[in-house]
Structure formats: structure tokens, C-alpha cells
PDB file of C-alpha atoms in Angstrom:
ATOM      1  CA  SER A 911      13.903  14.668 -25.313  1.00  0.00           C
ATOM      2  CA  ASN A 912      16.092  13.401 -22.444  1.00  0.00           C
ATOM      3  CA  PRO A 913      18.091  11.043 -24.666  1.00  0.00           C
ATOM      4  CA  THR A 914      18.971  13.933 -26.988  1.00  0.00           C
ATOM      5  CA  LYS A 915      20.895  15.712 -24.231  1.00  0.00           C
ATOM      6  CA  THR A 916      24.400  15.179 -22.921  1.00  0.00           C
ATOM      7  CA  SER A 917      24.680  12.011 -20.841  1.00  0.00           C
ATOM      8  CA  GLU A 918      24.814  13.920 -17.565  1.00  0.00           C
ATOM      9  CA  LEU A 919      21.513  15.678 -18.298  1.00  0.00           C
ATOM     10  CA  ALA A 920      19.906  12.610 -19.848  1.00  0.00           C
ATOM     11  CA  ILE A 921      20.640  10.498 -16.783  1.00  0.00           C
ATOM     12  CA  TYR A 922      19.396  13.206 -14.415  1.00  0.00           C
ATOM     13  CA  TRP A 923      16.089  13.656 -16.267  1.00  0.00           C
ATOM     14  CA  ALA A 924      15.561   9.924 -16.724  1.00  0.00           C
ATOM     15  CA  GLU A 925      15.875   9.501 -12.954  1.00  0.00           C
ATOM     16  CA  CYS A 926      13.456  12.401 -12.391  1.00  0.00           C
ATOM     17  CA  ALA A 927      10.903  10.976 -14.826  1.00  0.00           C
ATOM     18  CA  LEU A 928      11.005   7.508 -13.292  1.00  0.00           C
ATOM     19  CA  SER A 929      10.690   8.978  -9.792  1.00  0.00           C
ATOM     20  CA  GLU A 930       7.502  10.693 -10.927  1.00  0.00           C
ATOM     21  CA  PHE A 931       6.251   7.456 -12.497  1.00  0.00           C
ATOM     22  CA  PHE A 932       6.888   5.607  -9.224  1.00  0.00           C
ATOM     23  CA  VAL A 933       4.841   8.153  -7.272  1.00  0.00           C
ATOM     24  CA  GLN A 934       1.996   7.527  -9.704  1.00  0.00           C
ATOM     25  CA  GLY A 935       2.385   3.769  -9.236  1.00  0.00           C
ATOM     26  CA  ASP A 936       2.322   4.160  -5.457  1.00  0.00           C
ATOM     27  CA  MET A 937      -0.916   6.132  -5.727  1.00  0.00           C
ATOM     28  CA  GLU A 938      -2.407   3.478  -8.004  1.00  0.00           C
ATOM     29  CA  ILE A 939      -1.543   0.792  -5.427  1.00  0.00           C
ATOM     30  CA  GLU A 940      -3.162   2.844  -2.650  1.00  0.00           C
ATOM     31  CA  LYS A 941      -6.365   3.088  -4.729  1.00  0.00           C
ATOM     32  CA  ASN A 942      -6.308  -0.614  -5.671  1.00  0.00           C
ATOM     33  CA  LEU A 943      -5.864   0.249  -9.342  1.00  0.00           C
ATOM     34  CA  PRO A 944      -3.709  -1.664 -11.803  1.00  0.00           C
ATOM     35  CA  ILE A 945      -0.202  -0.235 -11.877  1.00  0.00           C
ATOM     36  CA  SER A 946       0.580   1.549 -15.139  1.00  0.00           C
ATOM     37  CA  PRO A 947       3.580   0.462 -17.218  1.00  0.00           C
ATOM     38  CA  LEU A 948       6.918   1.733 -15.857  1.00  0.00           C
ATOM     39  CA  CYS A 949       5.238   2.881 -12.630  1.00  0.00           C
ATOM     40  CA  ASP A 950       5.991  -0.137 -10.424  1.00  0.00           C
ATOM     41  CA  ARG A 951       9.096   0.702  -8.398  1.00  0.00           C
ATOM     42  CA  ASN A 952       9.559  -3.000  -7.559  1.00  0.00           C
ATOM     43  CA  GLU A 953       9.526  -4.171 -11.165  1.00  0.00           C
ATOM     44  CA  THR A 954      10.831  -1.309 -13.328  1.00  0.00           C
ATOM     45  CA  ASN A 955      14.522  -1.105 -14.093  1.00  0.00           C
ATOM     46  CA  LEU A 956      15.810   2.365 -15.006  1.00  0.00           C
ATOM     47  CA  ALA A 957      18.545   1.175 -17.361  1.00  0.00           C
ATOM     48  CA  SER A 958      16.452  -1.293 -19.336  1.00  0.00           C
ATOM     49  CA  SER A 959      13.497   1.102 -19.544  1.00  0.00           C
ATOM     50  CA  GLN A 960      15.747   3.815 -20.976  1.00  0.00           C
ATOM     51  CA  ARG A 961      17.482   1.385 -23.326  1.00  0.00           C
ATOM     52  CA  ASP A 962      14.143   0.221 -24.699  1.00  0.00           C
ATOM     53  CA  PHE A 963      12.715   3.756 -24.902  1.00  0.00           C
ATOM     54  CA  ILE A 964      15.716   4.914 -26.929  1.00  0.00           C
ATOM     55  CA  THR A 965      15.816   1.782 -29.094  1.00  0.00           C
ATOM     56  CA  PHE A 966      12.123   1.591 -29.974  1.00  0.00           C
ATOM     57  CA  VAL A 967      10.902   5.210 -29.780  1.00  0.00           C
ATOM     58  CA  VAL A 968      13.623   7.846 -29.732  1.00  0.00           C
ATOM     59  CA  ARG A 969      16.224   6.467 -32.166  1.00  0.00           C
ATOM     60  CA  PRO A 970      13.720   5.569 -34.920  1.00  0.00           C
ATOM     61  CA  SER A 971      11.953   8.936 -34.581  1.00  0.00           C
ATOM     62  CA  PHE A 972      15.154  10.935 -34.814  1.00  0.00           C
ATOM     63  CA  ASP A 973      16.416   8.755 -37.635  1.00  0.00           C
ATOM     64  CA  VAL A 974      13.391   9.855 -39.689  1.00  0.00           C
ATOM     65  CA  LEU A 975      13.846  13.450 -38.548  1.00  0.00           C
ATOM     66  CA  GLY A 976      17.480  13.270 -39.665  1.00  0.00           C
ATOM     67  CA  LYS A 977      16.323  12.530 -43.199  1.00  0.00           C
ATOM     68  CA  ILE A 978      14.366  15.773 -43.160  1.00  0.00           C
ATOM     69  CA  ILE A 979      16.838  17.868 -41.157  1.00  0.00           C
ATOM     70  CA  PRO A 980      20.401  16.716 -41.899  1.00  0.00           C
ATOM     71  CA  ARG A 981      21.863  18.483 -38.838  1.00  0.00           C
ATOM     72  CA  VAL A 982      20.046  15.950 -36.685  1.00  0.00           C
ATOM     73  CA  TYR A 983      22.360  13.234 -38.017  1.00  0.00           C
ATOM     74  CA  ASP A 984      25.453  15.227 -37.138  1.00  0.00           C
ATOM     75  CA  GLU A 985      24.395  16.808 -33.846  1.00  0.00           C
ATOM     76  CA  VAL A 986      21.603  14.815 -32.217  1.00  0.00           C
ATOM     77  CA  LEU A 987      22.021  11.181 -33.241  1.00  0.00           C
ATOM     78  CA  PRO A 988      25.537  10.977 -31.752  1.00  0.00           C
ATOM     79  CA  LEU A 989      24.097  12.057 -28.381  1.00  0.00           C
ATOM     80  CA  ILE A 990      21.303   9.508 -28.650  1.00  0.00           C
ATOM     81  CA  ASP A 991      23.770   6.774 -29.551  1.00  0.00           C
ATOM     82  CA  ALA A 992      26.070   7.708 -26.653  1.00  0.00           C
ATOM     83  CA  ASN A 993      23.149   7.581 -24.232  1.00  0.00           C
ATOM     84  CA  LEU A 994      21.974   4.268 -25.641  1.00  0.00           C
ATOM     85  CA  LYS A 995      25.469   2.860 -25.178  1.00  0.00           C
ATOM     86  CA  TYR A 996      25.512   4.117 -21.582  1.00  0.00           C
ATOM     87  CA  TRP A 997      22.160   2.550 -20.701  1.00  0.00           C
ATOM     88  CA  GLU A 998      23.127  -0.733 -22.400  1.00  0.00           C
ATOM     89  CA  SER A 999      26.235  -0.841 -20.220  1.00  0.00           C
ATOM     90  CA  GLN A1000      24.046  -0.454 -17.132  1.00  0.00           C
ATOM     91  CA  CYS A1001      21.728  -3.375 -17.991  1.00  0.00           C
TER      92      CYS A1001
END
């Protein structure tokens, strides 16, 4: 739900989530396991990962939800679009 929040909160929680993913990736490296997607701190880019997450998962899901709950179009999709625009500008 991070991308459905104000940009300040969305950025904060995206950074927190990726930090947690990187800890997992570090543990996988230590155990000689394959590194899970988005968990390699040397390969994962915060901005592009968030852009893709919003583009391919969040936006389509909330677009469908907006057809069922019209308030989503007015209140949530503008936040998602603003966050998508922010992350695109950071790529």
C-alpha cells in the first residue's frame, strides 16, 4: 500500500522495504543461496523497482478496484499517479 500514500510516506516505506529486502539478500549470500529478486543491494535500484511495482502491480490493481469503488478513482489513483511520476523522475 506504500504507493497509495502521500509521496513523503511512500518514499519512506519504499526505502524501509528495500532495506529489509537487502538484509535478506545479505543472509542469502552468507548461506550460499541464490539471491531473491529485489534483494541484491548491488543490483537493485530503488527508483526503477518502485516504478515497475506501481506500473505492473499497483496501478492495474487499483484501476480495477476503482471500477468497483468509485472513490478510489478520485482519492487513491491520484496519489498512485503522483508517486509513479516521482519514481519515474528518479530513474
